[in-house]
Coordinates of C-alpha atoms and ligand atoms in Angstrom, one line a residue:
X23 CA 21.9 -18.0 -33.2
X24 CA 19.6 -19.0 -30.4
X25 CA 16.7 -21.2 -31.2
X26 CA 14.5 -23.6 -29.5
X27 CA 13.9 -27.2 -30.3
X28 CA 10.6 -27.9 -28.8
X29 CA 8.7 -31.0 -28.1
X30 CA 5.2 -30.3 -27.2
X31 CA 3.1 -32.5 -24.9
X32 CA 0.2 -32.3 -27.3
X33 CA 0.6 -33.2 -30.9
X34 CA -1.0 -30.7 -33.3
X35 CA -1.5 -31.5 -36.9
X36 CA -1.8 -28.4 -39.0
X37 CA -2.8 -28.8 -42.6
X38 CA -1.8 -26.1 -45.0
X39 CA -5.4 -25.1 -45.5
X40 CA -5.8 -24.7 -41.8
X41 CA -2.7 -22.6 -41.7
X42 CA -4.1 -20.4 -44.4
X43 CA -7.4 -20.0 -42.6
X44 CA -5.6 -19.1 -39.4
X45 CA -3.6 -16.5 -41.3
X46 CA -6.7 -15.0 -42.8
X47 CA -8.5 -15.1 -39.5
X48 CA -5.8 -13.3 -37.6
X49 CA -6.5 -9.6 -38.1
X50 CA -4.0 -7.3 -36.6
X51 CA -6.6 -6.0 -34.1
X52 CA -3.9 -6.6 -31.5
X53 CA -1.5 -4.2 -33.3
X54 CA -2.2 -1.5 -30.8
X55 CA 0.2 -0.1 -28.2
X56 CA -2.7 1.4 -26.3
X57 CA -3.9 -2.1 -25.4
X58 CA -0.7 -4.2 -25.9
X59 CA 2.8 -4.1 -24.7
X60 CA 6.0 -5.7 -26.0
X61 CA 6.7 -8.8 -24.0
X62 CA 10.4 -8.1 -23.4
X63 CA 11.4 -5.1 -21.3
X64 CA 14.9 -4.7 -22.5
X65 CA 17.3 -5.1 -25.4
X66 CA 16.5 -7.9 -27.7
X67 CA 16.9 -9.0 -31.3
X68 CA 14.5 -11.0 -33.6
X69 CA 17.3 -13.1 -35.0
X70 CA 17.4 -14.8 -38.3
X71 CA 14.8 -16.7 -40.4
X72 CA 15.4 -19.7 -38.0
X73 CA 13.8 -17.6 -35.3
X74 CA 10.6 -17.1 -37.2
X75 CA 7.2 -18.7 -36.9
X76 CA 6.7 -21.4 -39.6
X77 CA 7.9 -24.7 -40.9
X78 CA 11.6 -25.2 -40.5
X79 CA 13.6 -28.4 -40.3
X80 CA 10.5 -30.4 -41.0
X81 CA 8.4 -29.1 -38.2
X82 CA 6.2 -26.2 -37.3
X83 CA 7.8 -23.5 -35.1
X84 CA 4.8 -22.1 -33.5
X85 CA 6.3 -18.9 -32.2
X86 CA 8.9 -16.2 -32.6
X87 CA 12.2 -16.5 -30.9
X88 CA 13.7 -13.3 -29.6
X89 CA 17.2 -13.2 -28.0
X90 CA 17.7 -11.2 -24.8
X91 CA 20.0 -11.2 -21.9
X92 CA 19.3 -13.7 -19.1
X93 CA 17.1 -12.1 -16.5
X94 CA 15.5 -9.5 -18.7
X95 CA 12.0 -8.9 -17.5
X96 CA 9.1 -10.3 -19.4
X97 CA 5.7 -8.6 -19.2
X98 CA 2.1 -9.5 -20.0
X99 CA 1.3 -8.1 -23.5
X100 CA -2.2 -7.4 -22.4
X101 CA -4.4 -7.7 -19.4
X102 CA -5.6 -11.2 -18.8
X103 CA -5.6 -14.3 -16.6
X104 CA -2.9 -16.8 -16.2
X105 CA -4.0 -20.3 -17.3
X106 CA -0.8 -22.4 -17.1
X107 CA 2.5 -22.2 -15.2
X108 CA 4.6 -25.3 -15.7
X109 CA 8.0 -26.8 -16.4
X110 CA 8.8 -29.1 -19.3
X111 CA 12.4 -30.3 -19.0
X112 CA 13.0 -31.5 -22.6
X113 CA 11.1 -28.6 -24.3
X114 CA 9.7 -25.4 -23.1
X115 CA 11.5 -25.3 -19.8
X116 CA 9.7 -22.9 -17.5
X117 CA 6.7 -21.5 -19.3
X118 CA 3.6 -19.6 -18.7
X119 CA 0.3 -19.1 -20.7
X120 CA -1.9 -16.1 -20.3
X121 CA -5.4 -15.8 -21.6
X122 CA -5.6 -12.3 -22.8
X123 CA -8.6 -9.9 -22.4
X124 CA -8.4 -9.6 -26.2
X125 CA -9.5 -13.2 -26.5
X126 CA -6.0 -14.5 -27.5
X127 CA -3.5 -16.5 -25.5
X128 CA 0.1 -15.5 -25.1
X129 CA 2.7 -18.2 -24.4
X130 CA 6.2 -17.5 -22.9
X131 CA 8.8 -20.2 -22.8
X132 CA 12.4 -20.9 -21.5
X133 CA 12.0 -18.6 -18.6
X134 CA 14.9 -18.4 -16.2
X135 CA 12.8 -19.7 -13.3
X136 CA 9.1 -20.4 -12.6
X137 CA 6.8 -17.5 -13.7
X138 CA 6.0 -15.0 -11.1
X139 CA 2.3 -15.3 -11.6
X140 CA 0.0 -18.3 -10.8
X141 CA -2.8 -19.9 -12.6
X142 CA -6.0 -18.1 -12.1
X143 CA -4.2 -14.8 -11.3
X144 CA -5.2 -11.6 -13.1
X145 CA -2.4 -9.7 -14.7
X146 CA -2.2 -6.2 -16.0
X147 CA -0.8 -5.2 -19.4
X148 CA 2.9 -4.6 -18.8
X149 CA 3.0 -6.5 -15.5
X150 CA 6.3 -8.5 -15.1
X151 CA 5.5 -12.2 -15.2
X152 CA 8.9 -13.7 -15.4
X153 CA 12.5 -13.4 -16.8
X154 CA 14.3 -14.4 -19.9
X155 CA 16.2 -17.6 -19.5
X156 CA 17.4 -20.7 -21.4
X157 CA 15.6 -23.5 -19.6
X158 CA 14.4 -26.5 -21.4
X159 CA 15.6 -27.2 -24.9
X160 CA 17.4 -24.0 -25.8
X161 CA 20.7 -23.0 -27.1
X162 CA 20.9 -19.6 -25.4
X163 CA 18.9 -17.1 -23.4
X164 CA 15.8 -16.1 -25.4
X165 CA 12.1 -15.8 -25.3
X166 CA 10.0 -18.2 -27.4
X167 CA 6.7 -16.3 -27.7
X168 CA 3.5 -17.6 -29.2
X169 CA 0.1 -16.0 -29.9
X170 CA -3.0 -18.1 -30.3
X171 CA -6.2 -17.1 -31.9
X172 CA -8.1 -18.4 -28.8
X173 CA -7.0 -20.8 -26.1
X174 CA -3.8 -22.6 -26.2
X175 CA -4.4 -26.2 -27.4
X176 CA -8.0 -25.6 -26.5
X177 CA -9.9 -24.2 -29.4
X178 CA -7.2 -21.8 -30.6
X179 CA -4.5 -21.9 -33.3
X180 CA -1.0 -20.4 -33.2
X181 CA -0.3 -17.7 -35.7
X182 CA 2.7 -15.8 -36.7
X183 CA 3.1 -13.1 -34.0
X184 CA 5.9 -11.1 -35.7
X185 CA 3.7 -8.3 -37.1
X186 CA 2.0 -7.7 -33.8
X187 CA 5.4 -7.9 -31.9
X188 CA 6.9 -5.3 -34.2
X189 CA 3.9 -3.0 -33.8
X190 CA 4.2 -3.3 -30.0
X191 CA 8.0 -2.9 -30.1
X192 CA 8.2 0.8 -30.0
X193 CA 9.9 3.1 -27.5
X194 CA 7.8 5.2 -25.1
X195 CA 6.7 8.6 -26.4
X196 CA 9.1 11.2 -25.0
X197 CA 7.6 13.9 -22.8
X198 CA 8.5 17.2 -21.1
X199 CA 10.0 18.8 -24.1
X200 CA 10.9 22.5 -23.6
X201 CA 12.5 25.0 -26.0
X202 CA 14.6 27.9 -24.7
X203 CA 15.7 30.7 -27.0
X204 CA 19.1 32.1 -27.1
X205 CA 20.6 34.9 -29.2
X206 CA 21.7 32.5 -32.0
X207 CA 20.3 29.1 -30.9
X208 CA 17.4 27.2 -29.4
X209 CA 18.1 24.8 -26.5
X210 CA 15.8 21.8 -26.2
X211 CA 15.4 19.7 -23.1
X212 CA 13.1 16.8 -22.3
X213 CA 12.6 14.0 -19.8
X214 CA 14.7 10.9 -20.2
X215 CA 12.8 7.8 -21.3
X216 CA 13.1 5.0 -18.8
X217 CA 16.4 3.1 -19.2
X218 CA 14.7 -0.2 -19.9
X219 CA 14.1 -1.2 -23.4
X220 CA 16.6 -0.9 -26.2
X221 CA 16.4 2.9 -26.6
X222 CA 19.0 4.2 -29.0
X223 CA 18.2 7.9 -28.8
X224 CA 15.9 10.6 -30.1
X225 CA 15.0 12.2 -33.4
X226 CA 14.4 15.9 -33.4
X227 CA 11.9 17.5 -35.7
X228 CA 11.4 21.2 -36.4
X229 CA 8.8 23.2 -38.4
X230 CA 8.2 26.8 -39.3
X231 CA 5.1 28.6 -40.3
X232 CA 5.8 27.6 -43.9
X233 CA 7.0 24.0 -43.6
X234 CA 5.8 20.7 -42.1
X235 CA 7.9 19.0 -39.5
X236 CA 11.4 18.1 -40.8
X237 CA 13.9 16.0 -39.0
X238 CA 16.9 18.1 -38.2
X239 CA 19.0 15.9 -35.9
X240 CA 19.4 12.7 -33.9
X241 CA 21.0 12.5 -30.5
X242 CA 21.6 9.9 -27.8
X243 CA 21.3 12.6 -25.1
X244 CA 18.1 14.1 -23.6
X245 CA 19.0 17.6 -24.7
X246 CA 19.9 19.3 -27.9
X247 CA 21.0 22.7 -29.0
X248 CA 19.7 23.9 -32.4
X249 CA 22.5 26.2 -33.6
X250 CA 20.9 26.4 -37.0
X251 CA 17.9 28.3 -35.7
X252 CA 17.6 31.8 -37.2
X253 CA 16.7 34.6 -35.0
X254 CA 13.6 35.9 -36.6
X255 CA 11.9 32.6 -37.4
X256 CA 9.2 31.0 -35.2
X257 CA 9.9 27.3 -34.8
X258 CA 8.0 24.4 -33.3
X259 CA 9.9 21.4 -32.1
X260 CA 8.9 17.9 -31.2
X261 CA 10.7 14.5 -31.0
X262 CA 10.4 10.8 -31.2
X263 CA 12.3 8.1 -29.4
X264 CA 14.1 5.5 -31.5
X265 CA 15.3 2.1 -30.5
X266 CA 18.1 -0.1 -31.9
X267 CA 15.8 -1.6 -34.4
X268 CA 14.8 1.9 -35.7
X269 CA 11.3 1.6 -34.2
X270 CA 10.0 5.0 -33.5
X271 CA 7.8 6.2 -30.7
X272 CA 4.9 8.5 -31.2
X273 CA 5.6 12.3 -31.2
X274 CA 6.4 14.1 -27.9
X275 CA 4.6 17.3 -27.0
X276 CA 5.6 20.2 -29.1
X277 CA 7.5 23.1 -27.8
X278 CA 8.0 26.6 -29.3
X279 CA 10.7 29.0 -28.1
X280 CA 8.8 31.9 -29.5
X281 CA 5.9 31.2 -27.2
X282 CA 8.2 31.2 -24.3
X283 CA 10.6 33.7 -25.8
X284 CA 9.5 36.7 -23.8
X285 CA 11.4 35.8 -20.7
X286 CA 8.9 36.1 -18.0
X287 CA 9.0 39.7 -16.9
X288 CA 10.2 40.2 -13.4
X289 CA 7.4 41.1 -11.0
X290 CA 7.2 41.5 -7.3
X291 CA 4.3 42.3 -5.0
X292 CA 4.8 43.5 -1.4
X293 CA 2.0 43.6 1.0
X294 CA 2.0 45.6 4.2
X295 CA 1.6 42.2 6.0
X296 CA 5.2 41.3 5.0
X297 CA 7.4 42.1 8.0
X298 CA 10.5 41.7 6.0
X299 CA 9.4 44.2 3.4
X300 CA 7.1 46.7 5.0
X301 CA 8.0 49.2 7.6
X302 CA 5.9 51.8 9.4
X303 CA 5.9 53.6 12.8
X304 CA 3.3 53.0 15.4
X305 CA 1.5 56.0 14.1
X306 CA 0.3 53.8 11.3
X307 CA -2.6 51.8 12.6
X308 CA -3.7 48.4 11.4
X309 CA -7.2 47.8 10.0
X310 CA -9.2 45.1 8.3
X311 CA -12.4 47.1 8.0
X312 CA -12.3 48.0 4.3
X313 CA -13.1 45.1 2.1
X314 CA -11.2 46.6 -0.8
X315 CA -8.0 45.8 1.0
X316 CA -5.3 43.6 -0.5
X317 CA -4.4 40.8 1.9
X318 CA -5.5 40.5 5.5
X319 CA -5.2 44.1 6.4
X320 CA -3.8 47.6 5.6
X321 CA -2.2 50.5 7.6
X322 CA -3.6 54.0 7.9
X323 CA -2.3 57.2 9.5
X324 CA -3.4 60.8 10.0
X325 CA -1.6 63.4 8.0
X326 CA 1.3 65.0 10.0
X327 CA 4.1 67.6 9.8
X328 CA 6.7 64.9 9.5
X329 CA 7.1 62.5 6.7
X330 CA 7.0 59.4 8.9
X331 CA 6.6 57.3 5.7
X332 CA 5.3 53.8 5.5
X333 CA 8.0 52.1 3.3
X334 CA 7.9 49.1 1.0
X335 CA 11.2 47.3 0.4
X336 CA 11.6 45.9 -3.2
X337 CA 14.1 43.6 -4.8
X338 CA 15.1 44.8 -8.2
X339 CA 17.0 42.0 -10.0
X340 CA 18.7 44.2 -12.6
X341 CA 18.8 47.9 -13.3
X342 CA 16.1 48.8 -15.8
X343 CA 12.6 50.2 -16.3
X344 CA 9.8 49.0 -14.1
X345 CA 6.2 49.9 -13.8
X346 CA 5.3 50.7 -10.3
X347 CA 1.8 50.1 -9.0
X348 CA 0.1 50.8 -5.7
X349 CA -3.1 49.3 -4.2
X350 CA -5.3 50.9 -1.6
X351 CA -8.8 50.5 -0.4
X352 CA -10.8 53.7 -1.0
X353 CA -13.2 55.6 1.2
X354 CA -14.6 59.2 1.6
X355 CA -12.5 59.7 4.8
X356 CA -9.2 59.0 3.0
X357 CA -6.6 61.4 1.7
X358 CA -7.4 63.4 -1.5
X359 CA -3.6 63.8 -2.1
X360 CA -1.6 61.0 -0.6
X361 CA 2.1 61.6 -1.4
X362 CA 3.6 58.5 -2.7
X363 CA 7.3 58.4 -3.7
X364 CA 9.4 56.0 -5.8
X365 CA 13.1 55.9 -5.4
X366 CA 14.5 55.9 -9.0
X367 CA 18.0 56.1 -10.4
X368 CA 17.2 59.7 -11.0
X369 CA 16.2 60.4 -7.4
X370 CA 12.8 60.4 -5.7
X371 CA 9.7 60.8 -7.8
X372 CA 6.6 61.9 -5.9
X373 CA 3.0 61.7 -7.0
X374 CA -0.1 62.6 -5.1
X375 CA -2.8 60.0 -5.2
X376 CA -6.5 60.5 -4.4
X377 CA -7.3 57.6 -2.1
X378 CA -10.9 58.5 -1.9
X379 CA -11.6 56.6 -5.1
X380 CA -10.1 53.9 -7.3
X381 CA -9.7 51.4 -4.5
X382 CA -9.3 47.7 -4.8
X383 CA -7.1 47.5 -7.9
X384 CA -3.6 48.2 -9.0
X385 CA -3.0 51.9 -9.9
X386 CA 0.0 52.7 -12.0
X387 CA 2.5 55.3 -10.8
X388 CA 4.2 55.1 -14.3
X389 CA 7.3 53.4 -15.6
X390 CA 10.5 54.4 -13.7
X391 CA 14.2 53.5 -13.9
X392 CA 15.1 51.5 -10.9
X393 CA 18.5 50.4 -9.8
X394 CA 19.4 46.8 -9.1
X395 CA 19.3 46.0 -5.4
X396 CA 17.1 45.2 -2.4
X397 CA 16.0 48.4 -0.7
X398 CA 13.1 50.5 0.5
X399 CA 11.8 51.9 -2.8
X400 CA 8.2 53.0 -2.4
X401 CA 7.1 55.4 0.3
X402 CA 3.7 56.7 1.5
X403 CA 4.3 60.0 3.4
X404 CA 2.2 61.6 6.1
X405 CA 3.4 65.0 5.1
X406 CA 0.5 66.5 3.3
X407 CA -1.9 69.4 3.9
X408 CA -4.8 67.5 2.5
X409 CA -7.2 66.0 5.0
X410 CA -8.1 62.3 5.3
X411 CA -6.3 59.2 6.3
X412 CA -3.2 58.1 4.4
X413 CA -3.4 54.4 3.4
X414 CA -0.6 52.0 2.8
X415 CA -1.6 48.5 1.6
X416 CA 0.5 47.0 -1.2
X417 CA 2.9 47.9 -4.0
X418 CA 3.9 46.0 -7.1
X419 CA 6.6 46.4 -9.7
X420 CA 6.7 44.8 -13.2
X421 CA 9.8 44.9 -15.4
X422 CA 9.1 46.6 -18.7
Ligands
ZN15 ZN1 11.1 -20.9 -30.4

């Protein structure tokens, strides 16, 4: 068991009554992870009773000893200002004292080398200030950590920091949880917590419409498959990170496979401006005049004897039913019966669209069976006896 045997430069006599007063005057206002961080960024242990704050072997041990590997980063528990950085060969070794913005001093002893921060320097909560070592009077690498009600040997009194330490000693709240439904399972994924700290894994919680969150599993990985999910139940999931001391983080975001269950329907929009997906002869002129156009411009052509279609090439990811839409600007000089064809698995399906009205929005041509593939699928033909310009602007398909 590591422990420190410290001789302090300043003697401090602490009567029992004073100790009691200090205890009563040490509210756990600092037990807040929003404002305070655990001082060791890495695996650690609190050790035995000998590591505790209090009288042992006839003297007051003013701090908590925590064992950790040599070189483990030590961080400021709260924002503050460095007041001492010194070396004491027969006692504290390399040590640093930080005056916290919370009005309390924190003291770190037995650092591997001189602290990284100098007296007078501001530090942020979580800023690395040194590394765990075993300098001074120490039997192994550990941090001797003190908390003082005010300034160190200057108006303040040391108090037992263990409750605050344990309240700060929690893993980071996991994030990025997603839930993906399968036919007989739900697959969960989340972002890995940073490797520092003594993270042991994650606990997974699930609820239904009828129950609160119930822990269903633990895992050391950052993914989990819930094979006990039944198909017709809506679940919410969330998780907590847990460390080797069984400290739990706060809850992650929650994720629900039902909310994401409808796999996003495939949709594709093709504008006449796309040279890879729109094709028309030179008889189809370009215009930007009508403000109901979609995109930068549209194409227009006079009716003719030949089809000479403007063609939209669509990618259909899988054979199935798709709603097909067209977009055109409208105007009184446009066609009253523009022939628009859709290539379906059952052949071409033609409809005549009045382009004099209804412009500037998607107009459905109905739901059609389309075959998987990437091909010219929607056609605007010039072959019509109706007067007025034929317009080709944009098409859209949405999987149904
Ligand atoms: Zn100690």
